[in-house]
PDB file of C-alpha atoms in Angstrom:
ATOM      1  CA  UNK A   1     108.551  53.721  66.563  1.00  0.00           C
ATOM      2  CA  UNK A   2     110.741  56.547  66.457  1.00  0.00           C
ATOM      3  CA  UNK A   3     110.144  58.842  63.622  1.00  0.00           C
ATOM      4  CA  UNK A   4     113.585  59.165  60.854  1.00  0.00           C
ATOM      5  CA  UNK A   5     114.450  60.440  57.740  1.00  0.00           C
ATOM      6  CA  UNK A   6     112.828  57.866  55.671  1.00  0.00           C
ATOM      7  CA  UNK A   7     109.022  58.567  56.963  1.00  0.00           C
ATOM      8  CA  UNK A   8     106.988  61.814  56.465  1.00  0.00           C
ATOM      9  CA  UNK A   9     107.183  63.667  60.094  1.00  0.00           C
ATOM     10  CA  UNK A  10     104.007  65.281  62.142  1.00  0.00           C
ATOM     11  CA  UNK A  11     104.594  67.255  64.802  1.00  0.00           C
ATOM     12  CA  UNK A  12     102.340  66.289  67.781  1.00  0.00           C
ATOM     13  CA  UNK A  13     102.477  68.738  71.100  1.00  0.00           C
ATOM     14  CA  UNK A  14     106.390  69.272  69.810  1.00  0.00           C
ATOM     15  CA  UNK A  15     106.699  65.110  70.127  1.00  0.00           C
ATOM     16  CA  UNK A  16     108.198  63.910  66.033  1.00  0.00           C
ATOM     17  CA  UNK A  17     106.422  60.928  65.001  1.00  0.00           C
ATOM     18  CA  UNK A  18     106.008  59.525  61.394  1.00  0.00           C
ATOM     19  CA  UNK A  19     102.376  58.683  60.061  1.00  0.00           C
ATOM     20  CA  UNK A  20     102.239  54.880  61.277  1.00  0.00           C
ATOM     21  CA  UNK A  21     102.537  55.950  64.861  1.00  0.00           C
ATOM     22  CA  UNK A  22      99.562  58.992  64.743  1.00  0.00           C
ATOM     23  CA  UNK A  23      97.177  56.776  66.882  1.00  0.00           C
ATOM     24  CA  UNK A  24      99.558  56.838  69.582  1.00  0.00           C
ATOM     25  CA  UNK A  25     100.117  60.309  69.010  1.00  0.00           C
ATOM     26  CA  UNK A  26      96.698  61.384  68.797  1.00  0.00           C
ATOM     27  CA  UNK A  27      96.490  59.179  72.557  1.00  0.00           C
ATOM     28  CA  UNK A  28      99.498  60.931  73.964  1.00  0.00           C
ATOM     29  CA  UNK A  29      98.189  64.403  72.943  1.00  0.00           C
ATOM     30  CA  UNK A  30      94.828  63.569  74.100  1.00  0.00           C
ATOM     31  CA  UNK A  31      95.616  62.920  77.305  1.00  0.00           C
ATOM     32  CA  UNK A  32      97.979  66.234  77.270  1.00  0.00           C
ATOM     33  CA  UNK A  33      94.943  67.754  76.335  1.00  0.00           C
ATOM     34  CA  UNK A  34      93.204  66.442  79.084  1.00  0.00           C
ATOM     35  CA  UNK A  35      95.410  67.512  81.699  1.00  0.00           C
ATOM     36  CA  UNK A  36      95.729  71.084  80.566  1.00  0.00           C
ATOM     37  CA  UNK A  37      91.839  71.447  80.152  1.00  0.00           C
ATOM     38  CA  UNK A  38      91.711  70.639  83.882  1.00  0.00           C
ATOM     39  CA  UNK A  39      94.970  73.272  84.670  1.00  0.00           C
ATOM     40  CA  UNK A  40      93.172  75.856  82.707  1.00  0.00           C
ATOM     41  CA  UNK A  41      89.649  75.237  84.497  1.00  0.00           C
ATOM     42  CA  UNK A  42      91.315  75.078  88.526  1.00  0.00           C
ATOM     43  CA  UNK A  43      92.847  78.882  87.208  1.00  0.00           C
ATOM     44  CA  UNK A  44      89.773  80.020  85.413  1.00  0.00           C
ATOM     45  CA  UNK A  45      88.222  79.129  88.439  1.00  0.00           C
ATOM     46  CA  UNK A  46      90.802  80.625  90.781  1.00  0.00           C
ATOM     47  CA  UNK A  47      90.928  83.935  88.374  1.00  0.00           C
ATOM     48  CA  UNK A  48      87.244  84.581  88.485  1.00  0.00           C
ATOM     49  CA  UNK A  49      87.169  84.416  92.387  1.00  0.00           C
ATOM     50  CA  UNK A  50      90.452  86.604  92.703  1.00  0.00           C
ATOM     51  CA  UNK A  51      88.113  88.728  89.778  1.00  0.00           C
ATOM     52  CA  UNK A  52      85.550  88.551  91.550  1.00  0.00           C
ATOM     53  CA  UNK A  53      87.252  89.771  94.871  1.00  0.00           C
ATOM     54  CA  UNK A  54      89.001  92.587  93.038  1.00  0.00           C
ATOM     55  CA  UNK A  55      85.654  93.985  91.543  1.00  0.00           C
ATOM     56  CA  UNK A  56      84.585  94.435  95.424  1.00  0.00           C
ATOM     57  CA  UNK A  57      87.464  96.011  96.528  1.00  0.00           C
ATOM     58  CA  UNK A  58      87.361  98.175  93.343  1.00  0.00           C
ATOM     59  CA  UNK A  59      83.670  99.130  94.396  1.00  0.00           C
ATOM     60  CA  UNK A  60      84.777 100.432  97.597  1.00  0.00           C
ATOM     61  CA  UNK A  61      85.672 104.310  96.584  1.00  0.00           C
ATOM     62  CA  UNK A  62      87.167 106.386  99.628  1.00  0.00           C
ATOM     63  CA  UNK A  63      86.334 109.880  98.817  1.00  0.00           C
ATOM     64  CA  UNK A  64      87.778 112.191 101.112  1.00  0.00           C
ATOM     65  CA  UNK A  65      84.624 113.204 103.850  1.00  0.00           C
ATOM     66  CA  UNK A  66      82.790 117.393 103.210  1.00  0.00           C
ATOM     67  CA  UNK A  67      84.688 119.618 105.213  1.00  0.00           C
ATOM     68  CA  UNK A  68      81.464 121.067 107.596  1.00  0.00           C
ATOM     69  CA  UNK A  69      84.024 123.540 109.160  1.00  0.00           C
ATOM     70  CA  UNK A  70      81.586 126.087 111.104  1.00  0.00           C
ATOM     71  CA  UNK A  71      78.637 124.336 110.590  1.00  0.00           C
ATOM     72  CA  UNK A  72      79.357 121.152 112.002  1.00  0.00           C
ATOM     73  CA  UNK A  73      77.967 121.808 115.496  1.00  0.00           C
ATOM     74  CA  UNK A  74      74.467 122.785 113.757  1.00  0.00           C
ATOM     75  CA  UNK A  75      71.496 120.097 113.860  1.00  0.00           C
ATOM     76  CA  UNK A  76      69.172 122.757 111.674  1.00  0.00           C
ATOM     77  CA  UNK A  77      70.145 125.786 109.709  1.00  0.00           C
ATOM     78  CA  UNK A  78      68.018 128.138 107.668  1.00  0.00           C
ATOM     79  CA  UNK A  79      68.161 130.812 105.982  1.00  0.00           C
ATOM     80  CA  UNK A  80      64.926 132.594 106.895  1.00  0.00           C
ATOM     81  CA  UNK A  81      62.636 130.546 109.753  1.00  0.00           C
ATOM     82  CA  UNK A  82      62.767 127.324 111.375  1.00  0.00           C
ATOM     83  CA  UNK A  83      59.339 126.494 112.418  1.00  0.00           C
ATOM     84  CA  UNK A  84      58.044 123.715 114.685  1.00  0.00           C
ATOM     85  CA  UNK A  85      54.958 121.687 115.855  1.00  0.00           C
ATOM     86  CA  UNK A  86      56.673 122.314 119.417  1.00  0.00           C
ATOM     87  CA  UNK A  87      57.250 118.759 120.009  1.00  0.00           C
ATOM     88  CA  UNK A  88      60.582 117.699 118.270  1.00  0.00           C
ATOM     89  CA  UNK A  89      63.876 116.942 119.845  1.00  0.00           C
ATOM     90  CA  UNK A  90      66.625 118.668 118.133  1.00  0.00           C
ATOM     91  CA  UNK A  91      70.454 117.353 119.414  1.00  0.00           C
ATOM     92  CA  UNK A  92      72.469 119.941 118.644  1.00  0.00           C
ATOM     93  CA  UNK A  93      72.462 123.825 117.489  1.00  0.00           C
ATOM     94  CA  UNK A  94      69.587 125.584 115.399  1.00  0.00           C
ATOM     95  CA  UNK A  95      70.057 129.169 113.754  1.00  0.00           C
ATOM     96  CA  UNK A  96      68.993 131.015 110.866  1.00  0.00           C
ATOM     97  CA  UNK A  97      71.496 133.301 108.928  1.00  0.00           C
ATOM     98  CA  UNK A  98      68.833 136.044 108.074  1.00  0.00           C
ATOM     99  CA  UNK A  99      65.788 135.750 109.484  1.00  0.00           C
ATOM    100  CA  UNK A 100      65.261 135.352 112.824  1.00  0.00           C
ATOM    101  CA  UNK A 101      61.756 132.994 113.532  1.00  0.00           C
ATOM    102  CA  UNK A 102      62.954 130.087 115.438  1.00  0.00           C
ATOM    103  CA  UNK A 103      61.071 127.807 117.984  1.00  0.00           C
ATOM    104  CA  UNK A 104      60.367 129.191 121.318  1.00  0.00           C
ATOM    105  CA  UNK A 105      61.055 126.071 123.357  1.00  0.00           C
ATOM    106  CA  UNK A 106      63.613 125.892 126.072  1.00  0.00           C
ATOM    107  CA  UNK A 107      66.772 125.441 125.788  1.00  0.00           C
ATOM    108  CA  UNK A 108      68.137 122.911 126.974  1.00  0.00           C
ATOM    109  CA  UNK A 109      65.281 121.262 126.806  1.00  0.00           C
ATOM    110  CA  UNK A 110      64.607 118.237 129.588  1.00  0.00           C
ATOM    111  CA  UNK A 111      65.890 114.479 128.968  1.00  0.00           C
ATOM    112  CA  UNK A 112      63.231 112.911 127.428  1.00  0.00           C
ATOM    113  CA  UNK A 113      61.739 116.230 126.647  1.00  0.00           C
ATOM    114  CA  UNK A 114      60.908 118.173 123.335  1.00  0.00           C
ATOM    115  CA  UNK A 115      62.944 120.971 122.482  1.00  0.00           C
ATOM    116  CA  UNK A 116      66.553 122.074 121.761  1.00  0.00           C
ATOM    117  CA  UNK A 117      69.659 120.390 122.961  1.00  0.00           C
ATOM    118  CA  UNK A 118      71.653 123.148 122.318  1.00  0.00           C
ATOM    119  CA  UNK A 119      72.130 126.361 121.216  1.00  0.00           C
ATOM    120  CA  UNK A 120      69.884 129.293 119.633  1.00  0.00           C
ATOM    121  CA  UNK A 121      71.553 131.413 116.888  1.00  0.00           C
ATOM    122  CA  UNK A 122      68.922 133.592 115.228  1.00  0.00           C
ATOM    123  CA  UNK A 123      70.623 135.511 112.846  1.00  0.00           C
ATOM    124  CA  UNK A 124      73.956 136.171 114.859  1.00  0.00           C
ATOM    125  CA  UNK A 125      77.668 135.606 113.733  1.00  0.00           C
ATOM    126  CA  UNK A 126      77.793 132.215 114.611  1.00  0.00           C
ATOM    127  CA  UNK A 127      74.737 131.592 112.324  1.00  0.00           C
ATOM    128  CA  UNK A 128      75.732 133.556 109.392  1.00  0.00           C
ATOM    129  CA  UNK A 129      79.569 131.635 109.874  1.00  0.00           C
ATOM    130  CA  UNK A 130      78.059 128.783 109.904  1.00  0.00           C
ATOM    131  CA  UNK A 131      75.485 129.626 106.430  1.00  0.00           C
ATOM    132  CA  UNK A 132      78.931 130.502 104.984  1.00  0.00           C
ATOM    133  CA  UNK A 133      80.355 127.123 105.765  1.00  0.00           C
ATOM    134  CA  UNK A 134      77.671 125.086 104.455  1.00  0.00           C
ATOM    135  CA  UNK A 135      77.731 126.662 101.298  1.00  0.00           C
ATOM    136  CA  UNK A 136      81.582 126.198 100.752  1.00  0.00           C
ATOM    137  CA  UNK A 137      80.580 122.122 101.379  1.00  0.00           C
ATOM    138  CA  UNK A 138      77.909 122.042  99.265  1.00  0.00           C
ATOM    139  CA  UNK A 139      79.699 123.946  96.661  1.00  0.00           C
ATOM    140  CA  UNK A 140      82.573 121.312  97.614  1.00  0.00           C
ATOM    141  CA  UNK A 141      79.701 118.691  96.578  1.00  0.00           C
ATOM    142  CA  UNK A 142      78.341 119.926  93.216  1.00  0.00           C
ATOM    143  CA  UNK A 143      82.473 119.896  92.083  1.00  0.00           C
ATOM    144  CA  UNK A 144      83.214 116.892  92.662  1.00  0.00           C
ATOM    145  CA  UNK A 145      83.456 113.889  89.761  1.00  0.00           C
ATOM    146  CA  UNK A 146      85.537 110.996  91.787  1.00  0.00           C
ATOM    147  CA  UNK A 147      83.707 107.432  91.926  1.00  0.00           C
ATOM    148  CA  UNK A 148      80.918 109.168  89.968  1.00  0.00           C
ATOM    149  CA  UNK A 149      77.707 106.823  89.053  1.00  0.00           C
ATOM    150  CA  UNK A 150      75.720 108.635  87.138  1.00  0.00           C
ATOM    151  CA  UNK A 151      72.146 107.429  87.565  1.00  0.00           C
ATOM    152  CA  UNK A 152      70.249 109.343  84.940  1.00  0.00           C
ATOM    153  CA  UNK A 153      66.858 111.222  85.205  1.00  0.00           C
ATOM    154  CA  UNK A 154      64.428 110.673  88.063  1.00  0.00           C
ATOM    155  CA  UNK A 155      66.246 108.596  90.081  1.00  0.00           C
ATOM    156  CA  UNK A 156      64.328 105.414  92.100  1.00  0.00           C
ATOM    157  CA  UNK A 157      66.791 105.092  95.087  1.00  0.00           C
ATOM    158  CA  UNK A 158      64.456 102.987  97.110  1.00  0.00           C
ATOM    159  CA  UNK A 159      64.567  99.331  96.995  1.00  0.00           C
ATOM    160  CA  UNK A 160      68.266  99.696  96.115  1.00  0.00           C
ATOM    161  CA  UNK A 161      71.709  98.139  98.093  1.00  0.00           C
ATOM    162  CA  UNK A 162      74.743 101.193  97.609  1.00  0.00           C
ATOM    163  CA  UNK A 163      78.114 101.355  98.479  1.00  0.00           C
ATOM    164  CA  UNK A 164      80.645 104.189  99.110  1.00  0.00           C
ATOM    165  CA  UNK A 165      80.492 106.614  96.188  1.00  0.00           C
ATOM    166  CA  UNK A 166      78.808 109.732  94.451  1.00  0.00           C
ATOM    167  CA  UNK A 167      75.579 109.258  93.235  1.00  0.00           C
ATOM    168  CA  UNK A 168      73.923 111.375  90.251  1.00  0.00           C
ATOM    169  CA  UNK A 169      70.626 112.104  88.977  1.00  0.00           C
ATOM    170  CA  UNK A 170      69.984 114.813  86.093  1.00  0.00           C
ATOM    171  CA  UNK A 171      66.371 115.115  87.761  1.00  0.00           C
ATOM    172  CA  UNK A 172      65.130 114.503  90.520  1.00  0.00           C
ATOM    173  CA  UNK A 173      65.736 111.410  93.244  1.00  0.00           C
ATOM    174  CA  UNK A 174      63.509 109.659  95.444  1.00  0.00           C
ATOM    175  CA  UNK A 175      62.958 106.810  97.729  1.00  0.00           C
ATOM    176  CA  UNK A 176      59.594 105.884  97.480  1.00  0.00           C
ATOM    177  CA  UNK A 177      59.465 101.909  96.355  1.00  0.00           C
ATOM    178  CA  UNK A 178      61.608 100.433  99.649  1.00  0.00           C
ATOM    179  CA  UNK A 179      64.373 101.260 101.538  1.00  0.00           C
ATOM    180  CA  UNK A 180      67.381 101.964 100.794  1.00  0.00           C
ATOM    181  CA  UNK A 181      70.681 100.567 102.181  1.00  0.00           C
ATOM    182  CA  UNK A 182      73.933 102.141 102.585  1.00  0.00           C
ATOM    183  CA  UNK A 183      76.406  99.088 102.529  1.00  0.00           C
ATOM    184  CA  UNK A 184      80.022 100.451 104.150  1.00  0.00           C
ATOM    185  CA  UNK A 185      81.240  96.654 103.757  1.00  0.00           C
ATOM    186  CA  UNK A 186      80.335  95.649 100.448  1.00  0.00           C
ATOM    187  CA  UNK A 187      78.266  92.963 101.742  1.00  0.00           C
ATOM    188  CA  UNK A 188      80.478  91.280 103.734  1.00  0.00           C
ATOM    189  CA  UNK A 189      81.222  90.632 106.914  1.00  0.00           C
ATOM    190  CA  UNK A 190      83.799  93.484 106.928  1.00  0.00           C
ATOM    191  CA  UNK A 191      83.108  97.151 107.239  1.00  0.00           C
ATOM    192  CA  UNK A 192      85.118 100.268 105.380  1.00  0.00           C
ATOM    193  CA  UNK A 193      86.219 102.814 108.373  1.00  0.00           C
ATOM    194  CA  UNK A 194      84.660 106.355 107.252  1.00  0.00           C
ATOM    195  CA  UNK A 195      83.355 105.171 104.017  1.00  0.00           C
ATOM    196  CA  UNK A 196      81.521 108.431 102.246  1.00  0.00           C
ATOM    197  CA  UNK A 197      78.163 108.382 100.575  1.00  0.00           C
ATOM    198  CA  UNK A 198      77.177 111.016  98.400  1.00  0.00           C
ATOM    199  CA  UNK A 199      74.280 111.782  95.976  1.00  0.00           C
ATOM    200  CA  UNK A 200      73.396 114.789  94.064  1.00  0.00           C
ATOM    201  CA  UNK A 201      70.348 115.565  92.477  1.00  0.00           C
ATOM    202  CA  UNK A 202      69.785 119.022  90.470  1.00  0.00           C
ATOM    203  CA  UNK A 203      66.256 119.024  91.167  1.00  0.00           C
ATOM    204  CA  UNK A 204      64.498 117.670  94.635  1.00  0.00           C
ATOM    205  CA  UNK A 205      65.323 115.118  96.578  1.00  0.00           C
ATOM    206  CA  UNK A 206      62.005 113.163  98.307  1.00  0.00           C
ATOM    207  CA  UNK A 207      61.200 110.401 100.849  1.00  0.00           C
ATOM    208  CA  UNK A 208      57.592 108.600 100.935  1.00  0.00           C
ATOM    209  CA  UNK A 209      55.822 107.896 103.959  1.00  0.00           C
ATOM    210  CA  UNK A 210      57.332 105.223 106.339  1.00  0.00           C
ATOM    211  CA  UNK A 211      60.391 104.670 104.547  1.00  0.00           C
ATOM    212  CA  UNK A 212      64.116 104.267 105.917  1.00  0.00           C
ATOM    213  CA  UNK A 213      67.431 104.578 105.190  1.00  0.00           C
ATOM    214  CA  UNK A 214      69.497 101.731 106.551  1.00  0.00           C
ATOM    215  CA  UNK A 215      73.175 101.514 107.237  1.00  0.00           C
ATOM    216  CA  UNK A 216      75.044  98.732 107.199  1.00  0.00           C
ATOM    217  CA  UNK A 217      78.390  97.242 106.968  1.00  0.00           C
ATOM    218  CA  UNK A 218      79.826 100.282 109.182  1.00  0.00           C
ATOM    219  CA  UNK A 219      78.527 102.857 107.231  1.00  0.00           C
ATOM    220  CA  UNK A 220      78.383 106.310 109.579  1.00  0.00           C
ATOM    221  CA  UNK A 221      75.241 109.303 109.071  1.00  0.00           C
ATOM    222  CA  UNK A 222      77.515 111.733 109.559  1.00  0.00           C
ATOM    223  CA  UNK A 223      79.618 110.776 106.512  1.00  0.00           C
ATOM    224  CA  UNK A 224      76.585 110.676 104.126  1.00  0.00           C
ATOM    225  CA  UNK A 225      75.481 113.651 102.071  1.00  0.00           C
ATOM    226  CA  UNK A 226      72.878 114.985 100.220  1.00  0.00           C
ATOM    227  CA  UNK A 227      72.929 118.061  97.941  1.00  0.00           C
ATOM    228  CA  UNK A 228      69.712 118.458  96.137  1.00  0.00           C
ATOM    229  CA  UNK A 229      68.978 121.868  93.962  1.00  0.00           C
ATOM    230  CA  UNK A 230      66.097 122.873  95.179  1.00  0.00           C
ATOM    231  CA  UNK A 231      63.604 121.556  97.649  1.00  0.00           C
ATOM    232  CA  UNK A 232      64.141 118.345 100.192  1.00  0.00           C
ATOM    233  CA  UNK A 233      60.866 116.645 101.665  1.00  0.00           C
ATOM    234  CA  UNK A 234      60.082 113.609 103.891  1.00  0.00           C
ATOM    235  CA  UNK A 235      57.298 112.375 104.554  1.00  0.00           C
ATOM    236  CA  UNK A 236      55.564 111.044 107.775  1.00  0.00           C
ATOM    237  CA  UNK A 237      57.289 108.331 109.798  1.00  0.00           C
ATOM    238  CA  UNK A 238      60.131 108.429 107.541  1.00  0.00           C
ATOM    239  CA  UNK A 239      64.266 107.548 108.912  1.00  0.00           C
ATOM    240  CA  UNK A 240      66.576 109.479 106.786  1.00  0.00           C
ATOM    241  CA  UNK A 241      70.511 109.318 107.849  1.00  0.00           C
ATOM    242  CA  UNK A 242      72.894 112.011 106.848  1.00  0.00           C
ATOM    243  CA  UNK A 243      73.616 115.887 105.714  1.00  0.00           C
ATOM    244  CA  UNK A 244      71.238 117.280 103.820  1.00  0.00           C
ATOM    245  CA  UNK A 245      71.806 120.264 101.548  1.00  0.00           C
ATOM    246  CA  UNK A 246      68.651 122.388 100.048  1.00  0.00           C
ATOM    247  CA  UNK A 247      69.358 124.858  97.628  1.00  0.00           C
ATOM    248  CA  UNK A 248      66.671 127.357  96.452  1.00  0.00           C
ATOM    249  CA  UNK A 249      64.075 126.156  98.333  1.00  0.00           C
ATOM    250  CA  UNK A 250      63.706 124.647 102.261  1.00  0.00           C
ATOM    251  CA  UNK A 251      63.456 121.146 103.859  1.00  0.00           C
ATOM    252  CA  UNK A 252      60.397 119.747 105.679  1.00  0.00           C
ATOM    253  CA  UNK A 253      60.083 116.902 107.313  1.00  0.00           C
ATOM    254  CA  UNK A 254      56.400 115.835 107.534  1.00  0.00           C
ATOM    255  CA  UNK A 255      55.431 113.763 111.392  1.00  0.00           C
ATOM    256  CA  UNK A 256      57.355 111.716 112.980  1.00  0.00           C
ATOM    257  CA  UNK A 257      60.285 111.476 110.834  1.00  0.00           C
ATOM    258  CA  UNK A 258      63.391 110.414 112.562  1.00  0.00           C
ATOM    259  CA  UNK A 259      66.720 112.239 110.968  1.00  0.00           C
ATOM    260  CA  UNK A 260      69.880 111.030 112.217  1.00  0.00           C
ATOM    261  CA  UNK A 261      71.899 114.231 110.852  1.00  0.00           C
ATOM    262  CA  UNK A 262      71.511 117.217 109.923  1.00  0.00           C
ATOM    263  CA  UNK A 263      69.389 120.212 107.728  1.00  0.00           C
ATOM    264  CA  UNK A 264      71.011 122.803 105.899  1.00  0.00           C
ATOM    265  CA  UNK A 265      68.380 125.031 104.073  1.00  0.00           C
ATOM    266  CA  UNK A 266      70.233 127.195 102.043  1.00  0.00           C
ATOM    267  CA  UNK A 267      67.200 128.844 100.047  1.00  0.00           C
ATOM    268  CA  UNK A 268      64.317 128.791 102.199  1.00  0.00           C
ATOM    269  CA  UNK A 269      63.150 127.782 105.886  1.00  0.00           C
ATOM    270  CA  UNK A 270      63.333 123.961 107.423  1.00  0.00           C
ATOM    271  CA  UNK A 271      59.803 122.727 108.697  1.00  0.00           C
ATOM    272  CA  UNK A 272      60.122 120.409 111.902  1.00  0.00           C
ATOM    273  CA  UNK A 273      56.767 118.171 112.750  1.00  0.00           C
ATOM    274  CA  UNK A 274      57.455 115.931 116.098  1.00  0.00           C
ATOM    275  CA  UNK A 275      60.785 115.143 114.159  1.00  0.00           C
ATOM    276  CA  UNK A 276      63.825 114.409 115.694  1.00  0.00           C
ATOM    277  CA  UNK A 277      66.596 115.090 114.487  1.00  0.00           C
ATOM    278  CA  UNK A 278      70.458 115.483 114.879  1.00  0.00           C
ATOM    279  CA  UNK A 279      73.558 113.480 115.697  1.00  0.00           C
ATOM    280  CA  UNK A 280      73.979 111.956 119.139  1.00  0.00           C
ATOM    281  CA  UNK A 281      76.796 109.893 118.761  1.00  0.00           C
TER     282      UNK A 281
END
């Protein structure tokens, strides 16, 4: 019955009752109870999936793409020597911005052909321009902080699934265990239009024999960069996507490695072995 001021009054979910009618209060706010549990689980559930979907789209980090400038149109550039087996397939231009040992094959060389698909620059303007540039982007590299992951000391990249960011070690990095895959669109169906990859290791930066980089999800080589301090290798049969920055040292690319990008040696020489190498589309 209704609660008055005779009775001693509890307050049920804001509903006065006096003590005689608690059962049916305790009922009443049971079945409130009830109804609010499910309310709060349909948004918890709805929350955690709009969560979820704003984590991904919070992964995706659109740094702005290194400015090449001169160097763009180069496929390999040295410092000091470019030196080859004879029998790699270089698409695009090759120079050196002091020395002056480069390959002797022709130029262009035949479809289907080993050789040079484009132009010689030992240690003219165009090379030295070009030396200049890269240095500016891989200076334009080492400053940069935006959508950092810092991945500590020797880095395992292999085996790993990345999206668009920059990518840290404080030693050295490697892909030795699997592949690694460069994920544009997040693992979805969709794909991010110039999504940048970029990882930075002090030290050297090395690729074991017969592994790959794979891209996926859109992802594009020529917006993928590596900057590593001192020496870049790869190993026989390797796939490696992107442009790569030496710094003290050179870059060598053991047989048969496929590079879809390009080789900026800013220390030393870059060693070709049947490689191919370059950016055709």
């Amino acid at each position: 019955r209704p609660c008055d001021a005779s009775h001693e009054k509890s307050n049920c979910g804001n509903v006065a009752c006096d003590l005689h009618d608690m059962s049916r209060c305790h009922q009443q706010t049971l079945s409130l109870c009830v109804m609010l549990a499910a309310m709060l689980l349909a948004y918890s559930d709805s929350a955690e999936a709009q969560s979820a979907q704003t984590r991904q789209v919070n992964l995706i980090c659109m740094l702005e793409p290194v400015d090449l400038g001169l160097a763009e149109p180069f496929a390999v550039l040295a410092t000091n020597a470019v030196t080859d087996t004879m029998d790699s397939k270089i698409f695009g231009d090759m120079g050196t911005s002091t020395g002056t040992t480069l390959p002797t094959y022709a130029v262009p060389y035949p479809p289907g052909g080993p050789g040079l698909q484009g132009s010689k620059h030992p240690n003219d303007q165009t090379a030295i321009d070009a030396r200049a540039a890269a240095i500016n982007a891989k200076s334009d590299i080492t400053g940069r902080s935006d959508c950092l992951t810092a991945l500590g000391g020797v880095v395992e990249l292999g085996g790993q699934r990345l999206y668009p960011g920059l990518y840290t070690s404080t030693s050295s990095m490697k892909i030795e265990s699997g592949d690694l895959i460069l994920d544009a669109g997040m693992g979805t169906t969709g794909a991010v239009s110039n999504a940048v990859f970029i990882f930075r290791t002090p030290t050297t930066l090395a690729m074991t024999a017969g592994r790959k980089v794979i891209l996926t999800g859109g992802a594009t080589a020529k917006n993928i960069y590596w900057s590593a301090g001192t020496a870049a290798t790869f190993a026989q049969d390797c796939v490696m996507q992107g442009n790569i920055f030496s710094g003290t040292e050179g870059i060598t690319f053991a047989a048969r490695c496929v590079h879809h990008g390009r080789a900026f040696a800013m220390g030393t020489s870059v060693t070709l072995a049947t490689t191919e190498i370059g950016l055709t589309t």
